[in-house]
Coordinates of C-alpha atoms and ligand atoms in Angstrom, one line a residue:
M1 CA 0.0 0.0 0.0
A2 CA 1.3 3.3 -0.9
R3 CA 1.5 5.8 1.9
D4 CA -0.2 9.1 1.3
L5 CA 1.7 12.2 0.7
G6 CA 0.8 13.9 4.0
E7 CA 2.2 11.1 6.1
L8 CA 5.4 11.1 4.0
N9 CA 5.8 14.9 4.5
R10 CA 5.3 14.6 8.2
E11 CA 8.0 12.0 8.5
E12 CA 10.4 14.0 6.4
Y13 CA 9.7 17.1 8.5
A14 CA 10.4 15.2 11.8
R15 CA 13.6 13.9 10.4
Y16 CA 14.7 17.4 9.3
K17 CA 14.0 18.8 12.7
D18 CA 16.0 16.0 14.2
D19 CA 19.0 16.7 11.9
V20 CA 18.9 20.4 12.8
K21 CA 19.0 19.5 16.5
K22 CA 21.9 17.1 16.1
D23 CA 24.1 18.8 13.5
G24 CA 22.7 22.3 13.1
K25 CA 24.4 25.6 14.0
G26 CA 22.5 28.6 15.4
F27 CA 22.0 31.7 13.3
F28 CA 23.7 33.6 16.1
P29 CA 26.7 33.7 16.2
F30 CA 27.7 31.3 13.4
A31 CA 25.7 32.4 10.3
M32 CA 26.0 36.0 11.3
W33 CA 29.7 35.8 11.7
H34 CA 30.0 34.1 8.4
D35 CA 27.9 36.8 6.7
T36 CA 29.8 39.6 8.4
V37 CA 33.2 38.3 7.3
M38 CA 32.0 37.8 3.7
S39 CA 30.4 41.2 3.5
F40 CA 33.6 42.8 4.8
V41 CA 35.6 41.0 2.1
V42 CA 33.3 42.2 -0.6
V43 CA 33.3 45.8 0.6
C44 CA 37.1 45.8 0.8
L45 CA 37.2 44.5 -2.7
I46 CA 35.0 47.3 -4.0
A47 CA 36.9 49.9 -2.1
A48 CA 40.2 48.5 -3.5
L49 CA 38.8 48.6 -7.1
A50 CA 37.6 52.1 -6.6
A51 CA 41.0 53.2 -5.3
I52 CA 42.8 51.6 -8.2
W53 CA 40.4 53.2 -10.7
Y54 CA 40.8 56.6 -9.0
F55 CA 44.5 56.8 -8.5
D56 CA 45.6 55.1 -11.7
A57 CA 43.6 57.4 -14.0
D58 CA 43.7 61.1 -14.5
G59 CA 40.7 62.8 -16.1
V60 CA 40.1 61.5 -19.6
E61 CA 43.5 59.7 -19.4
P62 CA 42.5 56.0 -18.7
G63 CA 44.2 53.9 -16.1
L64 CA 43.9 50.1 -15.5
L65 CA 40.2 50.4 -14.9
G66 CA 39.3 53.1 -17.4
P67 CA 39.2 56.9 -17.3
W68 CA 37.4 59.1 -14.7
Y69 CA 35.1 60.4 -17.3
T70 CA 34.9 60.4 -21.1
E71 CA 34.1 63.1 -23.7
P72 CA 30.6 64.4 -23.4
A73 CA 28.1 62.5 -25.5
D74 CA 27.2 64.1 -28.9
P75 CA 23.5 63.8 -29.5
G76 CA 24.0 64.8 -33.2
T77 CA 26.2 61.9 -34.0
T78 CA 25.2 59.7 -36.9
D79 CA 27.9 57.1 -36.8
F80 CA 26.8 55.5 -33.6
I81 CA 24.3 52.6 -33.3
P82 CA 22.7 52.2 -29.9
R83 CA 23.0 48.6 -28.8
P84 CA 22.2 47.0 -25.4
D85 CA 24.7 45.2 -23.3
W86 CA 25.3 41.6 -24.4
Y87 CA 23.0 40.0 -21.8
F88 CA 20.0 41.8 -23.4
Y89 CA 20.8 40.8 -27.0
F90 CA 18.1 38.1 -26.8
L91 CA 15.4 40.7 -25.9
F92 CA 16.9 43.1 -28.5
Y93 CA 16.6 40.4 -31.2
L94 CA 13.0 39.5 -30.1
L95 CA 12.2 43.2 -30.8
R96 CA 13.5 42.8 -34.4
I97 CA 11.4 39.7 -34.9
F98 CA 8.2 41.2 -33.7
E99 CA 6.4 43.9 -35.6
W100 CA 5.5 47.3 -34.2
P101 CA 3.0 47.9 -32.7
E102 CA 0.7 44.8 -32.6
T103 CA 3.1 42.2 -31.3
V104 CA 5.9 44.2 -29.6
F105 CA 4.0 44.2 -26.4
I106 CA 3.8 40.4 -26.5
A107 CA 7.5 40.1 -27.1
T108 CA 8.8 42.6 -24.5
V109 CA 6.2 42.2 -21.7
G110 CA 4.1 39.2 -22.5
I111 CA 6.6 36.4 -23.1
P112 CA 9.0 37.3 -20.3
T113 CA 6.0 37.7 -17.9
I114 CA 4.6 34.3 -18.9
C115 CA 8.0 32.7 -18.4
L116 CA 8.4 34.3 -14.9
I117 CA 4.9 33.1 -13.9
L118 CA 5.7 29.6 -15.0
L119 CA 8.9 29.7 -13.0
L120 CA 7.3 31.1 -9.9
G121 CA 4.6 28.4 -10.2
L122 CA 7.0 25.6 -10.6
P123 CA 7.0 24.5 -6.9
F124 CA 3.2 24.3 -7.1
Y125 CA 2.6 22.3 -10.3
D126 CA 5.7 20.1 -10.1
R127 CA 5.3 18.5 -6.7
R128 CA 6.9 15.1 -7.5
R129 CA 9.9 14.3 -5.3
E130 CA 11.8 12.9 -8.3
R131 CA 15.0 15.0 -8.9
R132 CA 17.0 12.8 -11.2
P133 CA 17.4 14.6 -14.6
T134 CA 16.7 11.4 -16.5
H135 CA 13.3 11.0 -14.8
R136 CA 12.2 14.5 -15.5
P137 CA 11.8 14.6 -19.3
V138 CA 9.4 17.6 -19.5
A139 CA 11.5 19.8 -17.2
M140 CA 14.7 18.8 -19.0
V141 CA 13.4 19.4 -22.5
A142 CA 12.0 22.8 -21.3
A143 CA 15.3 23.8 -19.8
V144 CA 17.3 22.7 -22.8
L145 CA 14.9 24.5 -25.2
T146 CA 15.1 27.7 -23.1
I147 CA 18.9 27.7 -23.0
L148 CA 19.1 26.9 -26.7
S149 CA 16.6 29.6 -27.7
M150 CA 18.3 32.2 -25.5
A151 CA 21.7 31.2 -27.0
V152 CA 20.4 31.5 -30.5
L153 CA 18.7 34.8 -29.9
T154 CA 21.8 36.2 -28.1
W155 CA 23.9 35.0 -31.1
K156 CA 21.5 36.6 -33.6
G157 CA 21.4 39.8 -31.6
A158 CA 25.2 39.9 -31.4
T159 CA 25.7 39.5 -35.1
A160 CA 22.7 41.5 -36.3
K161 CA 23.8 44.1 -38.8
E162 CA 22.5 47.5 -38.6
A163 CA 23.2 50.0 -41.3
L164 CA 25.3 53.0 -40.2
G165 CA 24.4 56.4 -41.6
S166 CA 27.5 56.2 -43.8
E167 CA 26.2 52.9 -45.3
L168 CA 22.7 54.2 -45.9
L169 CA 24.3 57.1 -47.8
L170 CA 25.1 54.7 -50.6
L171 CA 21.3 54.3 -51.2
V172 CA 20.8 58.0 -52.0
P173 CA 21.4 57.7 -55.7
S174 CA 18.9 54.8 -56.1
W175 CA 16.4 56.8 -54.1
A176 CA 17.0 59.9 -56.3
Q177 CA 16.5 57.8 -59.4
E178 CA 13.4 56.0 -58.2
Q179 CA 11.7 59.2 -56.9
G180 CA 13.0 61.2 -59.9
F181 CA 14.8 64.0 -57.9
A182 CA 18.3 63.2 -59.2
D183 CA 18.6 66.7 -60.9
D184 CA 17.4 68.6 -57.8
P185 CA 20.6 69.2 -55.7
Q186 CA 18.7 70.4 -52.7
A187 CA 16.6 67.3 -52.6
V188 CA 19.7 65.1 -53.0
A189 CA 21.4 67.0 -50.1
G190 CA 18.2 66.4 -48.1
A191 CA 18.2 62.7 -48.9
E192 CA 21.8 62.5 -47.6
L193 CA 20.8 64.2 -44.4
F194 CA 17.9 61.9 -44.1
A195 CA 20.2 58.9 -44.4
Q196 CA 22.6 60.2 -41.9
T197 CA 20.4 61.7 -39.1
G198 CA 18.8 58.5 -38.0
C199 CA 15.4 59.1 -39.5
L200 CA 15.5 55.4 -40.7
N201 CA 15.8 54.2 -37.1
C202 CA 12.0 54.9 -36.9
H203 CA 10.8 55.5 -40.4
I204 CA 10.7 53.2 -43.5
Y205 CA 11.8 54.7 -46.8
L206 CA 11.5 52.6 -50.0
G207 CA 11.8 49.4 -48.1
Q208 CA 14.8 50.5 -46.0
G209 CA 14.7 51.3 -42.3
S210 CA 12.4 50.1 -39.5
G211 CA 8.8 51.0 -38.9
S212 CA 9.1 51.4 -35.2
L213 CA 7.4 53.5 -32.5
G214 CA 4.5 54.0 -34.9
A215 CA 6.4 56.1 -37.4
P216 CA 4.8 56.0 -40.9
D217 CA 6.5 55.0 -44.1
L218 CA 7.7 58.2 -45.7
S219 CA 8.2 56.9 -49.3
E220 CA 5.1 58.8 -50.5
V221 CA 4.9 61.5 -47.9
G222 CA 5.4 64.2 -50.6
Q223 CA 2.0 63.5 -52.0
T224 CA 0.3 65.1 -49.1
N225 CA 2.5 67.9 -47.9
D226 CA 5.1 70.4 -49.2
T227 CA 8.5 71.7 -48.2
E228 CA 7.2 74.6 -46.1
Y229 CA 5.1 72.2 -44.0
F230 CA 7.9 69.7 -43.5
V231 CA 10.3 72.4 -42.3
R232 CA 7.8 73.5 -39.7
Y233 CA 7.1 69.9 -38.8
L234 CA 10.8 68.9 -38.4
A235 CA 11.6 72.0 -36.3
N236 CA 8.9 71.2 -33.8
P237 CA 7.2 67.8 -34.2
A238 CA 5.6 68.2 -30.8
A239 CA 3.5 71.1 -32.1
F240 CA 2.0 68.6 -34.5
G241 CA 1.1 66.2 -31.7
N242 CA 4.2 64.1 -32.4
N243 CA 5.9 63.5 -29.1
V244 CA 8.0 60.5 -30.3
M245 CA 10.2 62.4 -32.7
G246 CA 12.7 64.9 -31.3
S247 CA 13.1 68.4 -32.8
Y248 CA 15.6 68.7 -35.7
S249 CA 15.9 72.5 -35.4
Y250 CA 19.6 72.0 -34.4
L251 CA 20.3 71.2 -38.1
G252 CA 19.7 74.8 -39.1
Q253 CA 17.2 76.4 -41.6
D254 CA 19.2 75.4 -44.7
N255 CA 19.4 71.7 -43.8
L256 CA 15.7 71.7 -42.8
E257 CA 14.8 73.1 -46.2
A258 CA 16.9 70.5 -47.9
L259 CA 15.1 67.8 -45.9
G260 CA 11.8 69.4 -46.7
A261 CA 12.6 69.4 -50.5
F262 CA 13.6 65.8 -50.3
L263 CA 10.4 64.8 -48.5
E264 CA 8.3 66.9 -50.9
A265 CA 10.1 65.1 -53.8
S266 CA 9.2 61.7 -52.3
K267 CA 6.0 60.8 -54.1
G268 CA 6.4 57.1 -54.2
G269 CA 8.3 56.7 -57.5
E270 CA 7.0 54.9 -60.6
Ligands
HEC301 C1 12.2 58.3 -32.7 C2 11.6 58.0 -33.9 C3 11.6 58.9 -35.0 C4 12.6 59.5 -35.7 C5 14.1 59.3 -35.3 C6 12.1 60.3 -36.7 N1 10.8 60.2 -36.7 FE1 9.5 61.2 -38.0 N2 7.9 60.4 -37.0 C7 7.9 59.6 -36.0 C8 6.6 59.2 -35.6 C9 6.2 58.3 -34.5 C10 5.7 59.9 -36.5 C11 4.2 59.9 -36.5 C12 3.6 60.8 -35.5 C13 2.1 60.9 -35.7 O1 1.5 60.1 -36.4 O2 1.6 61.8 -35.0 C14 6.6 60.7 -37.4 C15 6.1 61.5 -38.4 C16 6.9 62.1 -39.3 C17 6.4 62.9 -40.4 C18 5.0 63.3 -40.7 C19 4.5 62.3 -41.6 C20 3.1 62.7 -42.1 O3 2.5 61.9 -42.8 O4 2.6 63.7 -41.7 C21 7.5 63.4 -41.1 C22 7.5 64.2 -42.3 C23 8.7 62.8 -40.4 N3 8.3 62.1 -39.4 C24 10.0 63.0 -40.9 C25 11.1 62.6 -40.2 C26 12.5 62.9 -40.6 C27 12.9 63.7 -41.8 C28 13.3 62.4 -39.6 C29 14.8 62.5 -39.5 C30 15.3 63.9 -39.7 C31 12.4 61.7 -38.7 N4 11.1 61.9 -39.0 C32 12.9 61.0 -37.6 C33 9.1 59.1 -35.4 C34 10.4 59.4 -35.7

């Protein structure tokens, strides 16, 4: 006759209490002393690293552990691609797989939350006492699949290629030809600015770029508005109810007019 689970649990609990009485050590002073020594070691290590960092470097001159500070960030730079730290590459790549806006929420909040809930619930739905890996096929397969998919996503995220502004610049002649503004130097200059100022991080233009954060495809935007409108729009998107796009007034009036001419010339091509 199999004994019921409650009886087994009571027996186990009694044995555990017994063990504690025989071989256990009190929290005070043993465990506390342990923790105190360990914490002290960690604090000393941090202090030592801080001292090495501080005394070995001098301003922007790096020492063993890097400089005190670096050059101020340049918000106008175009040859920098923002990327997460490597341990977020898998999430970063999930974002590239899912399309804005319908499924991005599922990817960034939904899937991680479901995984966390499954993990938190594990002690409640897997109550068998069996712990040998060979006797837990479901758990093992799930674990292997999780590790595998994270590894693949991390790898894909690490090797994902993103076009730099300078690479997108090579597309300008084909844009000019397709949209027919090749002999309008102002529009061409605007197209070059467009390629270099990160517009394609949000917008799509003739199949290039990423439609993220709800930004519209701009390939045919010139059908609805003109240069004068675009200049006002780019100088202050917030005034048009667009709080996602930052102001581009720092580019200066001439550049804004070039961008405007380029956008006006963008009527979708043949
Ligand atoms: C951070 C993301 C982001 C970047 C970068 C960005 N935009 Fe936008 N842009 C948007 C979003 C989102 C909208 C739509 C806002 C709305 O629908 O109200 C938009 C709207 C526009 C519109 C209006 C389209 C229309 O049909 O009225 C134009 C024009 C435009 N962007 C041009 C640009 C240009 C040019 C650049 C680069 C200099 C740029 N954007 C950079 C997010 C961005």
